[in-house]
């Protein structure tokens, strides 16, 4: 059991659950048939597991050097070869599932998967790190709508919303590790900007994404329901909490958790609108 828990933790279980929940909600909001909702959700689960495991596999030496006690591979609780094998197997499974959704959805999924792996493989050290998050998560609404039968392109605001949430997640995710990362030669945009400016960028991206979650459906002629109001209020609350965290502890991991919660709130707004994207 301890080893199983370590393997689950090495997949970055918390963010993985959030991304899978967002995917499920998007698939329902887009009106996908039931079987395609299941396939899309399972595909993103396998994909996120693959990206999470590959991150801990490829970063194992750096994490050990940094004394990361929150990393099971670095602690020795999860075997490196096993995690590497699981990362590859999960990627293969995700690609296989994407093939059942048609060429367009499979291509969009490949971009998301490649963005995560390229980030882990070395682009995290460069200015392209932010683009990996923005492009990857910007593809998520496209994956969902292209998985429909027939496939359809997503609204531009939905892609922008995904890209902004991805950008916010990137900036917030690296804040606690800026010093250790810099010591290991990682010089992405947040590292160059510093903690508070990076936190501010994350919150601005979050605010614009939340606004798109409300305004976007209105532009498409949808009416906001009670659930949309709940999502918007929750998103506003997350934004206020983020501002407090940024002022008091800009390097806290709490900001990343707030971004994850805000992503769920934004999708709740879409569900409340009862319209596709």
GROMACS .gro file of N, CA, C and O in nm, residues 141 145 152-160 216 220 276-277:
model
   60
  141UNK      N    1  -1.029   2.252  -2.476
  141UNK     CA    2  -1.163   2.270  -2.535
  141UNK      C    3  -1.172   2.217  -2.678
  141UNK      O    4  -1.277   2.165  -2.719
  145UNK      N    5  -1.451   1.942  -2.829
  145UNK     CA    6  -1.546   1.965  -2.939
  145UNK      C    7  -1.511   1.884  -3.063
  145UNK      O    8  -1.601   1.840  -3.135
  152UNK      N    9  -1.645   1.940  -3.445
  152UNK     CA   10  -1.666   2.083  -3.467
  152UNK      C   11  -1.558   2.162  -3.395
  152UNK      O   12  -1.506   2.118  -3.292
  153UNK      N   13  -1.526   2.277  -3.449
  153UNK     CA   14  -1.423   2.362  -3.389
  153UNK      C   15  -1.480   2.432  -3.266
  153UNK      O   16  -1.599   2.465  -3.262
  154UNK      N   17  -1.398   2.457  -3.164
  154UNK     CA   18  -1.446   2.528  -3.045
  154UNK      C   19  -1.452   2.678  -3.070
  154UNK      O   20  -1.392   2.729  -3.165
  155UNK      N   21  -1.521   2.749  -2.984
  155UNK     CA   22  -1.523   2.895  -2.992
  155UNK      C   23  -1.385   2.949  -2.954
  155UNK      O   24  -1.315   2.890  -2.870
  156UNK      N   25  -1.348   3.059  -3.016
  156UNK     CA   26  -1.218   3.118  -2.988
  156UNK      C   27  -1.201   3.155  -2.843
  156UNK      O   28  -1.092   3.139  -2.785
  157UNK      N   29  -1.309   3.203  -2.779
  157UNK     CA   30  -1.298   3.242  -2.638
  157UNK      C   31  -1.271   3.122  -2.548
  157UNK      O   32  -1.207   3.136  -2.442
  158UNK      N   33  -1.319   3.004  -2.588
  158UNK     CA   34  -1.296   2.884  -2.507
  158UNK      C   35  -1.148   2.844  -2.512
  158UNK      O   36  -1.089   2.805  -2.410
  159UNK      N   37  -1.087   2.855  -2.632
  159UNK     CA   38  -0.944   2.826  -2.643
  159UNK      C   39  -0.864   2.927  -2.562
  159UNK      O   40  -0.769   2.890  -2.489
  160UNK      N   41  -0.901   3.055  -2.570
  160UNK     CA   42  -0.832   3.159  -2.493
  160UNK      C   43  -0.846   3.134  -2.343
  160UNK      O   44  -0.750   3.150  -2.267
  216UNK      N   45  -1.824   3.467  -2.254
  216UNK     CA   46  -1.820   3.385  -2.375
  216UNK      C   47  -1.955   3.325  -2.413
  216UNK      O   48  -2.002   3.343  -2.526
  220UNK      N   49  -2.230   3.400  -2.739
  220UNK     CA   50  -2.284   3.296  -2.827
  220UNK      C   51  -2.436   3.283  -2.815
  220UNK      O   52  -2.495   3.190  -2.870
  276UNK      N   53  -2.308   2.486  -2.570
  276UNK     CA   54  -2.178   2.439  -2.614
  276UNK      C   55  -2.082   2.553  -2.634
  276UNK      O   56  -2.116   2.670  -2.620
  277UNK      N   57  -1.961   2.518  -2.670
  277UNK     CA   58  -1.860   2.620  -2.694
  277UNK      C   59  -1.779   2.585  -2.818
  277UNK      O   60  -1.679   2.642  -2.846
   0.00000   0.00000   0.00000
